[in-house]
PDB file of C-alpha atoms in Angstrom:
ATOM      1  CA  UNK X1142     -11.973 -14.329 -39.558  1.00  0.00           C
ATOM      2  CA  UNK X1143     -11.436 -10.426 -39.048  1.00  0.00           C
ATOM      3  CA  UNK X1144     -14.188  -8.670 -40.157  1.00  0.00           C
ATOM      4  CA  UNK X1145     -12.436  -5.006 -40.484  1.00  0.00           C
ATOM      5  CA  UNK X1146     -13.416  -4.914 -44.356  1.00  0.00           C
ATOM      6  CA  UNK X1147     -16.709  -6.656 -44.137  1.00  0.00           C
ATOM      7  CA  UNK X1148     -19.707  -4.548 -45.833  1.00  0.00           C
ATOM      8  CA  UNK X1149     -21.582  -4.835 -42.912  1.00  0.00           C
ATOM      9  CA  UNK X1150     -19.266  -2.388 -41.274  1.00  0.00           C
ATOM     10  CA  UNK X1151     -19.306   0.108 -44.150  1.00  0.00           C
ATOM     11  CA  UNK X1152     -21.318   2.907 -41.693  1.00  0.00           C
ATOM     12  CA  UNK X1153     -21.368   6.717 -41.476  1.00  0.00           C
ATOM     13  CA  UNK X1154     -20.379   6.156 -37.556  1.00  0.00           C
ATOM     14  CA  UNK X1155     -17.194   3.322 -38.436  1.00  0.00           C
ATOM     15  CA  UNK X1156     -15.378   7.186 -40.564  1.00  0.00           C
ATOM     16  CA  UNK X1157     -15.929  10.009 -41.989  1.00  0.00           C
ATOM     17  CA  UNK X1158     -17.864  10.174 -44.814  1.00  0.00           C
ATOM     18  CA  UNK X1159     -16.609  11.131 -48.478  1.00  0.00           C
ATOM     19  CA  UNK X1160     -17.008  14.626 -48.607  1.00  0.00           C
ATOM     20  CA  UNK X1161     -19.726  15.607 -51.392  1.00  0.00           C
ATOM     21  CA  UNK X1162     -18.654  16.973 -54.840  1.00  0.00           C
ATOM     22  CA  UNK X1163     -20.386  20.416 -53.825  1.00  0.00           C
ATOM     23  CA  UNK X1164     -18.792  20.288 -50.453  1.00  0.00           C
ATOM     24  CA  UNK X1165     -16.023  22.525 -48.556  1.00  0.00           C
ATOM     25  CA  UNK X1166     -13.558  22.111 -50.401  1.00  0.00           C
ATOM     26  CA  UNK X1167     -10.387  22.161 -47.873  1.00  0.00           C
ATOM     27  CA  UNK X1168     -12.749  18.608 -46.507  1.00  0.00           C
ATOM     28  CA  UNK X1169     -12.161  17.423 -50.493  1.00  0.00           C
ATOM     29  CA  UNK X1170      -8.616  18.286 -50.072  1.00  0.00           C
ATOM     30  CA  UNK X1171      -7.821  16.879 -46.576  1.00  0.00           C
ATOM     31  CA  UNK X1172      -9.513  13.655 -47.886  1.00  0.00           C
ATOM     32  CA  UNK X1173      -8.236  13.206 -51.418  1.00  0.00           C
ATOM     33  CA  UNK X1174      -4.467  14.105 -49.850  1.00  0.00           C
ATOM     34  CA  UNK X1175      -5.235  10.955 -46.573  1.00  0.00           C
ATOM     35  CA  UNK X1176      -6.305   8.890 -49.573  1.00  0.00           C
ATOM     36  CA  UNK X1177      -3.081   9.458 -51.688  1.00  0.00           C
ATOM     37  CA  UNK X1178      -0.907   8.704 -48.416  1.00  0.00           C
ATOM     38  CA  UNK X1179      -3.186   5.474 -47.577  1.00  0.00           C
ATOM     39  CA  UNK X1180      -3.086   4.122 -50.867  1.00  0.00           C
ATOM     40  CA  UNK X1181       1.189   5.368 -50.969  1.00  0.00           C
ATOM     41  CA  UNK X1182       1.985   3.390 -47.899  1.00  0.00           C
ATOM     42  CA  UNK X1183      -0.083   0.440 -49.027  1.00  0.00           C
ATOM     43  CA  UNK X1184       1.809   0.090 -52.389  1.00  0.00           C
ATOM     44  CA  UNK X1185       4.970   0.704 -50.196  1.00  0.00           C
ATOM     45  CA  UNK X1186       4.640  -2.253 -47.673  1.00  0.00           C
ATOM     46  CA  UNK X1187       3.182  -4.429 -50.507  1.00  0.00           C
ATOM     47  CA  UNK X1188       6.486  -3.320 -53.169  1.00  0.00           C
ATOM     48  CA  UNK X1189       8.866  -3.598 -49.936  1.00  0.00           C
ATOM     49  CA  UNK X1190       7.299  -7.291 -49.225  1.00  0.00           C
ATOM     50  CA  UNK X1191       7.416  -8.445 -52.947  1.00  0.00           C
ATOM     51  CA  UNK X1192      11.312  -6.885 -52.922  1.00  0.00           C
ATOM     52  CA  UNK X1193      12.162  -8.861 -49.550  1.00  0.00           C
ATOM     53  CA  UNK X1194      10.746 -12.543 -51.077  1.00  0.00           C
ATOM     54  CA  UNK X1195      12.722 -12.077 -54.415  1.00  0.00           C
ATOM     55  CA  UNK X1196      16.006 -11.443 -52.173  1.00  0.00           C
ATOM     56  CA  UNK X1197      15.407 -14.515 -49.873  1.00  0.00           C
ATOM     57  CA  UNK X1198      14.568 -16.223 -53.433  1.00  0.00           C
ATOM     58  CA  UNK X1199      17.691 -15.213 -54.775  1.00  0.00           C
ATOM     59  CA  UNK X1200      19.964 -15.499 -51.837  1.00  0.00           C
ATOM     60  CA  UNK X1201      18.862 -19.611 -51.618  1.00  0.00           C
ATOM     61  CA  UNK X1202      19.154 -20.667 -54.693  1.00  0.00           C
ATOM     62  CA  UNK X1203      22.490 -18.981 -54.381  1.00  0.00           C
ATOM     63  CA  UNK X1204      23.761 -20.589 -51.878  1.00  0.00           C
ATOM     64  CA  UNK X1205      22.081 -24.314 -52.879  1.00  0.00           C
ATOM     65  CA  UNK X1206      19.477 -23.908 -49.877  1.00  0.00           C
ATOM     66  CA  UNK X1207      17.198 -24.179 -52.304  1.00  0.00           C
ATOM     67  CA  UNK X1208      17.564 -27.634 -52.833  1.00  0.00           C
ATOM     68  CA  UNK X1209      16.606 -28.495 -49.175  1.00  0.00           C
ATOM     69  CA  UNK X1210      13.145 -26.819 -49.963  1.00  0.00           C
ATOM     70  CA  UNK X1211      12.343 -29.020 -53.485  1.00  0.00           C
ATOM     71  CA  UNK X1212      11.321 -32.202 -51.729  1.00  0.00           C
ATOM     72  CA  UNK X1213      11.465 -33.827 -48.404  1.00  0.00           C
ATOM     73  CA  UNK X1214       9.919 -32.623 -45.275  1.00  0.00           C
ATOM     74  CA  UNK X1215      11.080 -29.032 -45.654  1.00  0.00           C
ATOM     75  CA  UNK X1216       9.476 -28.721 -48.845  1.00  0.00           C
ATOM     76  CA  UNK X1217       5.825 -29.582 -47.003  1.00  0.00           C
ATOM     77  CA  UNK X1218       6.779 -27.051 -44.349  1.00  0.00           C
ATOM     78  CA  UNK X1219       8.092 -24.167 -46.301  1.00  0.00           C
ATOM     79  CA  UNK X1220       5.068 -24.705 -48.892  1.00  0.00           C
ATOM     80  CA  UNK X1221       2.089 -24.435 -45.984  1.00  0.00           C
ATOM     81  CA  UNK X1222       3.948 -22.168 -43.625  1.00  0.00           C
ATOM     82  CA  UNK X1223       3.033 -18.826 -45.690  1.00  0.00           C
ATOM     83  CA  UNK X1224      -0.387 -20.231 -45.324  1.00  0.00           C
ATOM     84  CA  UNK X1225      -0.027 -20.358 -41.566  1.00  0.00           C
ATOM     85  CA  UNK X1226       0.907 -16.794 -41.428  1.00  0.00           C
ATOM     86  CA  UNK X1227      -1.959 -15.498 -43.569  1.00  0.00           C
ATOM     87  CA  UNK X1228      -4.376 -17.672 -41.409  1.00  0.00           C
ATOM     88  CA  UNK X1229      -2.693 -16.129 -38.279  1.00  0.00           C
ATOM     89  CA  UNK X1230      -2.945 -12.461 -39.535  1.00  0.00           C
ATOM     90  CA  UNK X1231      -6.619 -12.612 -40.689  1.00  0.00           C
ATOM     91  CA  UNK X1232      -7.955 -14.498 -37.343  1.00  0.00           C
ATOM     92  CA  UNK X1233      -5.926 -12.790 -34.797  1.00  0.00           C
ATOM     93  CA  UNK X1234      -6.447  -9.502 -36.402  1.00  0.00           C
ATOM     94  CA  UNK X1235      -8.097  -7.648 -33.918  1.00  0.00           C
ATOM     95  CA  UNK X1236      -6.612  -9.268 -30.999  1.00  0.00           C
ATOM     96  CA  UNK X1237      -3.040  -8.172 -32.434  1.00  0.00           C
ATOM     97  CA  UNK X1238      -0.649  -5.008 -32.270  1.00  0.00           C
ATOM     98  CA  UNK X1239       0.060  -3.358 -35.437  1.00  0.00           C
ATOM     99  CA  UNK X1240       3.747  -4.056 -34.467  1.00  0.00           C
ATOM    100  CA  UNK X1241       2.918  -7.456 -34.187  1.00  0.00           C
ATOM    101  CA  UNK X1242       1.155  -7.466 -37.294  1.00  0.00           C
ATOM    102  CA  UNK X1243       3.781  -6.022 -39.108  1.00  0.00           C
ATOM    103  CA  UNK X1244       6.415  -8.610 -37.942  1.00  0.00           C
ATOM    104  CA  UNK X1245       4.206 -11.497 -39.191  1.00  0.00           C
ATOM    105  CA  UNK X1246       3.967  -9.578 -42.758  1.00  0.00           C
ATOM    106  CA  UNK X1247       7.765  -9.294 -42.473  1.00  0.00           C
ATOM    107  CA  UNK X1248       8.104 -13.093 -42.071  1.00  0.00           C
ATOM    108  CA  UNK X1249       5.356 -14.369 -44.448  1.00  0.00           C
ATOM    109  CA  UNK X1250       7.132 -12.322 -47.205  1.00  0.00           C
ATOM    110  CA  UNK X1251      10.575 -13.651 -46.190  1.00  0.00           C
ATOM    111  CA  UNK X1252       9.170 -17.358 -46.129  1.00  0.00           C
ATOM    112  CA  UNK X1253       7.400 -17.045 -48.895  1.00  0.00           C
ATOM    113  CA  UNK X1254      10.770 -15.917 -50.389  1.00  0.00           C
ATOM    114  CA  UNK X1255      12.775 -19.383 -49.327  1.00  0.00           C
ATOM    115  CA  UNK X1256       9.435 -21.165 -51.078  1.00  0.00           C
ATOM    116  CA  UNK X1257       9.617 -19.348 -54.361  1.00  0.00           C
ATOM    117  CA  UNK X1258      13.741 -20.197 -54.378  1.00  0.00           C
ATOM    118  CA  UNK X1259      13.060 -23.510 -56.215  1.00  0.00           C
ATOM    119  CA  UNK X1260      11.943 -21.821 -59.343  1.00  0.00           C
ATOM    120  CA  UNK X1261      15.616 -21.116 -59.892  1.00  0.00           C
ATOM    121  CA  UNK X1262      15.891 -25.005 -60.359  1.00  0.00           C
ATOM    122  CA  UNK X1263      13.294 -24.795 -62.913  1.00  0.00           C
ATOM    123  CA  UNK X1264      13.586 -22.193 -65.206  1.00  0.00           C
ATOM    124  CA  UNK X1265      16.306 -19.727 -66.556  1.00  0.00           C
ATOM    125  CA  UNK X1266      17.188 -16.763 -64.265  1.00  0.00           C
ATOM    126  CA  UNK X1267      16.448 -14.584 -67.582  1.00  0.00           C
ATOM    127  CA  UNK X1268      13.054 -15.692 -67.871  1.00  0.00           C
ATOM    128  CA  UNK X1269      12.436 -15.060 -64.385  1.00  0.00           C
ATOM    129  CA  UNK X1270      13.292 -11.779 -64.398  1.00  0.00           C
ATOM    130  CA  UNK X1271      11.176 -11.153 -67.755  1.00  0.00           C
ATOM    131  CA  UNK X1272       8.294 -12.475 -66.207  1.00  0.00           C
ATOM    132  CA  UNK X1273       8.653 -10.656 -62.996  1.00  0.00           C
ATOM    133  CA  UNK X1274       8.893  -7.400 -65.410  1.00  0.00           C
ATOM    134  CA  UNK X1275       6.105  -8.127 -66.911  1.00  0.00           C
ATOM    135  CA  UNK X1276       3.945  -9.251 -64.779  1.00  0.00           C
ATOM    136  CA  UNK X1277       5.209  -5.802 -62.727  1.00  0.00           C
ATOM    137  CA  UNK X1278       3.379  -3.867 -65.741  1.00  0.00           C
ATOM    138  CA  UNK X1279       0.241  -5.602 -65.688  1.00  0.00           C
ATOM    139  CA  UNK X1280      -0.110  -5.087 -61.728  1.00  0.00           C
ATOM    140  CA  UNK X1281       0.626  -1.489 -62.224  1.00  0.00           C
ATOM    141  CA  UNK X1282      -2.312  -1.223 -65.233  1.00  0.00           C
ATOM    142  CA  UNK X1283      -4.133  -3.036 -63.854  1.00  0.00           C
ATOM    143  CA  UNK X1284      -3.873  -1.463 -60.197  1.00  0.00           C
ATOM    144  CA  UNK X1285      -4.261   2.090 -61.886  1.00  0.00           C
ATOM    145  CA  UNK X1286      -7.592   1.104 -63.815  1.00  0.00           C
ATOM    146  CA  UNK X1287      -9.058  -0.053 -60.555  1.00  0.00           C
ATOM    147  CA  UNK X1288      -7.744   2.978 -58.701  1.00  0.00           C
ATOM    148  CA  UNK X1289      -9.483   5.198 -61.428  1.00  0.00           C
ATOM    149  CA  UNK X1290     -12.258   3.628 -62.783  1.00  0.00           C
ATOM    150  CA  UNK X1291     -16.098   4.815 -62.076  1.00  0.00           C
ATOM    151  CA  UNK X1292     -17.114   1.485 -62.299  1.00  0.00           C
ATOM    152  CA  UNK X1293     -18.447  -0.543 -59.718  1.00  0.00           C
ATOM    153  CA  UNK X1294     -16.256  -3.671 -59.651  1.00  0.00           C
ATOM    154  CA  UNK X1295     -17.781  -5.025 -56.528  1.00  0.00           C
ATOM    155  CA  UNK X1296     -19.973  -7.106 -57.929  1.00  0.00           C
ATOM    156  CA  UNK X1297     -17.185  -9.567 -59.227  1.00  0.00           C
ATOM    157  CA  UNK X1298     -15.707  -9.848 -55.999  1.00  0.00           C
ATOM    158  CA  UNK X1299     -17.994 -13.110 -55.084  1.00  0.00           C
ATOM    159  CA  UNK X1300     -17.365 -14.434 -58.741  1.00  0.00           C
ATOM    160  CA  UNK X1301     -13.009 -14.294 -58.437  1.00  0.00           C
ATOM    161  CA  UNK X1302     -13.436 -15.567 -54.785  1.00  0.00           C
ATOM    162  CA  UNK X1303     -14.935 -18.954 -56.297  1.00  0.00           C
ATOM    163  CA  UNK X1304     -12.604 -18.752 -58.997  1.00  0.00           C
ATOM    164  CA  UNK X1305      -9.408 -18.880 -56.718  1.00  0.00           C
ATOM    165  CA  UNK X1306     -11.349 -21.571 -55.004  1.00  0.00           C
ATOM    166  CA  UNK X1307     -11.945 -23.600 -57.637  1.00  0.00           C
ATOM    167  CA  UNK X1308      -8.632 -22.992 -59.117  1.00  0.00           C
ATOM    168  CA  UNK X1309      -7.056 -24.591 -55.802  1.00  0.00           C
ATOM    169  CA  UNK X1310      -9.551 -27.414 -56.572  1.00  0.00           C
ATOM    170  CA  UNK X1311      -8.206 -27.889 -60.183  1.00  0.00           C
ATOM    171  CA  UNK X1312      -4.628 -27.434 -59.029  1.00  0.00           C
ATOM    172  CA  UNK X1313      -4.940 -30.156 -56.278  1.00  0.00           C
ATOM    173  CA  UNK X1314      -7.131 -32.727 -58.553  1.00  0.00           C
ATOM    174  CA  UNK X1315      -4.268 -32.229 -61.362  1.00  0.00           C
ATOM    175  CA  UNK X1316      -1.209 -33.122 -59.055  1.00  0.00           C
ATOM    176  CA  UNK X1317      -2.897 -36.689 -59.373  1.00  0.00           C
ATOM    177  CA  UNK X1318      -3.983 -36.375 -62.870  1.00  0.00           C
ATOM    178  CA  UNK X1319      -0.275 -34.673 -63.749  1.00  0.00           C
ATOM    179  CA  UNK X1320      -2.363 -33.673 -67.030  1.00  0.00           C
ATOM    180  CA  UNK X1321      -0.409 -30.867 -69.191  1.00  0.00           C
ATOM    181  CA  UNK X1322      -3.529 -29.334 -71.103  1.00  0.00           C
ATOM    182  CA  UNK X1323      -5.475 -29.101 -67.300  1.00  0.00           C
ATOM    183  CA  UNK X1324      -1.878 -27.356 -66.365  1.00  0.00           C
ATOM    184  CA  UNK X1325      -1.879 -24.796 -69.013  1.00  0.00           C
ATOM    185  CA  UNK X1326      -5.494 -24.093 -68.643  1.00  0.00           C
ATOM    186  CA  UNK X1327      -5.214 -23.645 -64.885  1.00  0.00           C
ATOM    187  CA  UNK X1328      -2.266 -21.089 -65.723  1.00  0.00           C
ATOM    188  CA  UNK X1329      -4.260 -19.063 -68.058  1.00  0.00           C
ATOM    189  CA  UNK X1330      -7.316 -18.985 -65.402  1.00  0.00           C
ATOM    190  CA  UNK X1331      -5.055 -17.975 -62.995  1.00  0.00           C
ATOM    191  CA  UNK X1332      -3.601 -15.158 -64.771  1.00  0.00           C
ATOM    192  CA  UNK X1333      -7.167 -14.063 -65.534  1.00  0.00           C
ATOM    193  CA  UNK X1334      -8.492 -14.832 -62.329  1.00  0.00           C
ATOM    194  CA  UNK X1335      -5.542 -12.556 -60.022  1.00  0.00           C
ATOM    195  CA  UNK X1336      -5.529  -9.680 -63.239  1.00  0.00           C
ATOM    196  CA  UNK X1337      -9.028  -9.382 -61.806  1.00  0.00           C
ATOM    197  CA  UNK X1338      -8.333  -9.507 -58.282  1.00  0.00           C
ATOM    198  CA  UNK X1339      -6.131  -6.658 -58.507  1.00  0.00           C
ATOM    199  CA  UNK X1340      -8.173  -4.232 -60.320  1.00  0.00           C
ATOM    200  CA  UNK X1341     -10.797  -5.750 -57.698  1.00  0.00           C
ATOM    201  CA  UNK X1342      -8.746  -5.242 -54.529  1.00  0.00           C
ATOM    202  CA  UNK X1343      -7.673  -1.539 -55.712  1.00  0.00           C
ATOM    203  CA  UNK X1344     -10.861  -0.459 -55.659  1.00  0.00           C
ATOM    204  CA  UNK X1345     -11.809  -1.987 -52.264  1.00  0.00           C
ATOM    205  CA  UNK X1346      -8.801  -0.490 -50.533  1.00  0.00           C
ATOM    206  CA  UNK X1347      -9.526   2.241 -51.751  1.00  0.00           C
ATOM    207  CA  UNK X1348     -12.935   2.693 -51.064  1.00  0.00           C
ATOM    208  CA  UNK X1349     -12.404   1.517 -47.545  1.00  0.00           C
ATOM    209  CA  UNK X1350     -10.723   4.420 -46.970  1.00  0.00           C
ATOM    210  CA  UNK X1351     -13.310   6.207 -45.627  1.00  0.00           C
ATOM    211  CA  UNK X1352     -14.723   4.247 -43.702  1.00  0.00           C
ATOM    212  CA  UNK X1353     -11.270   3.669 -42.088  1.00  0.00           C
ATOM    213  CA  UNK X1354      -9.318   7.297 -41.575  1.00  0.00           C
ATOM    214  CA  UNK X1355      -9.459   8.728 -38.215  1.00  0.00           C
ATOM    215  CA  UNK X1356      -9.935   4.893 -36.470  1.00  0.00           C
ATOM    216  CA  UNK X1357      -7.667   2.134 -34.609  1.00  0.00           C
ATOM    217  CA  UNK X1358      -8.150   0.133 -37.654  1.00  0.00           C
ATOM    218  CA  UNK X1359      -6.029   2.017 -40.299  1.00  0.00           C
ATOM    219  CA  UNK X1360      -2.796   1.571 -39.535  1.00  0.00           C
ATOM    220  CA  UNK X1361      -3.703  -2.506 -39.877  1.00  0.00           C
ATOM    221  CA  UNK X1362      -5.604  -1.970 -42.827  1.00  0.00           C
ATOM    222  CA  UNK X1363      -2.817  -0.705 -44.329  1.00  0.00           C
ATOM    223  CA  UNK X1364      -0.660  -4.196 -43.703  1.00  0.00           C
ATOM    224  CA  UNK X1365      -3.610  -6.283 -44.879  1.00  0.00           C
ATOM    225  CA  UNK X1366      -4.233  -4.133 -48.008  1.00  0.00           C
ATOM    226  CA  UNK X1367      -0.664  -4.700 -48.674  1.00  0.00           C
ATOM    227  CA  UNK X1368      -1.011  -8.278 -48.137  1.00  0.00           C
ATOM    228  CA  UNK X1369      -3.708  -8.769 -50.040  1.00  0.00           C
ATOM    229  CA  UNK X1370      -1.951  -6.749 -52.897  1.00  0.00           C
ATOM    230  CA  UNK X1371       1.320  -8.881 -52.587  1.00  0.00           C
ATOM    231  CA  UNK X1372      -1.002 -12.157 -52.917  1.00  0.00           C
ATOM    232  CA  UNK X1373      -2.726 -11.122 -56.245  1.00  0.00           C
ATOM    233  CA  UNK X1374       1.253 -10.089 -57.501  1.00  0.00           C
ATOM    234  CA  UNK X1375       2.872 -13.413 -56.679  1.00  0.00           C
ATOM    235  CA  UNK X1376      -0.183 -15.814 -57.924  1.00  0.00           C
ATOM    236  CA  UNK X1377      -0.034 -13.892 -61.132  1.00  0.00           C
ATOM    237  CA  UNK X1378       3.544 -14.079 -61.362  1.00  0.00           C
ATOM    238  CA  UNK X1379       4.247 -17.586 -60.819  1.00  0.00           C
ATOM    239  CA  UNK X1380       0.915 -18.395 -63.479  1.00  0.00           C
ATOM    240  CA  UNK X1381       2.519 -15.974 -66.254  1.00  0.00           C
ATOM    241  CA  UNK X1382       5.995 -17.989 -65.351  1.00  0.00           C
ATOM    242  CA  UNK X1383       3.861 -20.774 -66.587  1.00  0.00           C
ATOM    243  CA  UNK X1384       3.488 -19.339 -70.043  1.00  0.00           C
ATOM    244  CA  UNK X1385       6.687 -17.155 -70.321  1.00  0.00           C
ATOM    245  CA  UNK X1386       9.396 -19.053 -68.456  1.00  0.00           C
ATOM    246  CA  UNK X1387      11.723 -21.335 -69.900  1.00  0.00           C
ATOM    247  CA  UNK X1388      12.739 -24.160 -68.370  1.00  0.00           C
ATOM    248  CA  UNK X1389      16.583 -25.279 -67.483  1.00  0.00           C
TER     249      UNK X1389
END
């Protein structure tokens, strides 16, 4: 996998440096203002892919496509092809244009749009669009506290890594099981689980940053940040539809 935001590459040589607190302060400036434009274009691909999926969402269960996509072979390929483009983006990373890169971002969000269409079948278009509200607030807290905070989150990274794992674990084991206490307690990790990610993933963009400005890299970094932003806003949307959504 691409290794553009491994630690290992976190070197005086890979960027510039932070500029120190008693530094020049036009280099505090210049940095804090390439931060605020990173961070700004980040939240812009990652609010312009979330906006693209809910239109492709909308637009098939509009037009009854959604139907084809709730069972039969199309379901299997619509449900693993986001997958696909995720596993594309990450491995061929540095072998890839950013154009390129950029197309497969616009495609993952637009398939992962005709996936998402079948929870029109399930639960009221109301509820939906409560849940996306409020699950819109909690991204932007939660994205704000780990933009701001002094803390080191880092050190829960590992810890929500093996929780999505294991989550995916719990999910698959229960589609045998079809056990509705396991459901609703793998919705309410996975609400916790992403809340975390996002605070987690805020910070990590953001401290990436300079390590990043003034390379090749950055104008990638930006689409995977995104990515990786959109992915922690749909997993804890569709958990918090769990809890909030009402059914048809």
């Amino acid at each position: 996998m691409a290794n553009w935001n491994d630690s290992e590459r976190r070197r005086e040589a890979f960027g510039s440096a932070v500029p120190r607190a008693g530094g020049d302060v036009a280099s505090r400036a210049s940095y804090d203002e390439g931060l605020r434009s990173y961070m700004l274009s980040i939240y812009n691909y990652m609010a312009s892919g979330v906006l693209l999926t809910g239109i492709v969402a909308m637009a098939a269960a509009a037009t009854g496509l959604a139907y084809a996509f709730a069972s039969g072979p199309l379901m299997w390929i619509v449900a693993l092809a986001p997958l696909g483009f995720i596993l594309a983006m990450n491995f061929g990373l540095n072998r890839m244009s950013q154009g390129t890169l950029q197309i497969l971002f616009w495609s993952f969000a637009t398939v992962m749009g005709l996936s998402l269409s079948t929870i029109f079948l399930v639960f009221t278009g109301e509820s939906i669009a409560l849940t996306f509200f409020a699950t819109a607030g909690a991204f932007a807290g939660l994205s704000l506290f780990g933009y701001t905070t002094k803390k080191d989150l880092s050190a829960m990274g590992t810890f929500l890594i093996m929780g999505v794992i294991g989550l995916i674990i719990a999910m698959v084991l229960n589609m045998f099981l079809q056990s509705g206490t396991l459901a609703f307690v793998i919705s309410g990790l996975g609400v916790l689980i992403f809340a975390g990610l996002t605070a987690y993933d805020t910070q990590r963009l953001k401290n990436q940053y300079q390590y990043l400005r003034g390379t090749e890299m950055m104008g990638k970094a930006v689409i995977m940040g995104a990515t990786s932003l959109y992915l922690d806003f749909v997993n804890m949307f569709m958990f918090l539809l769990q809890f909030l959504g009402s059914r048809e």
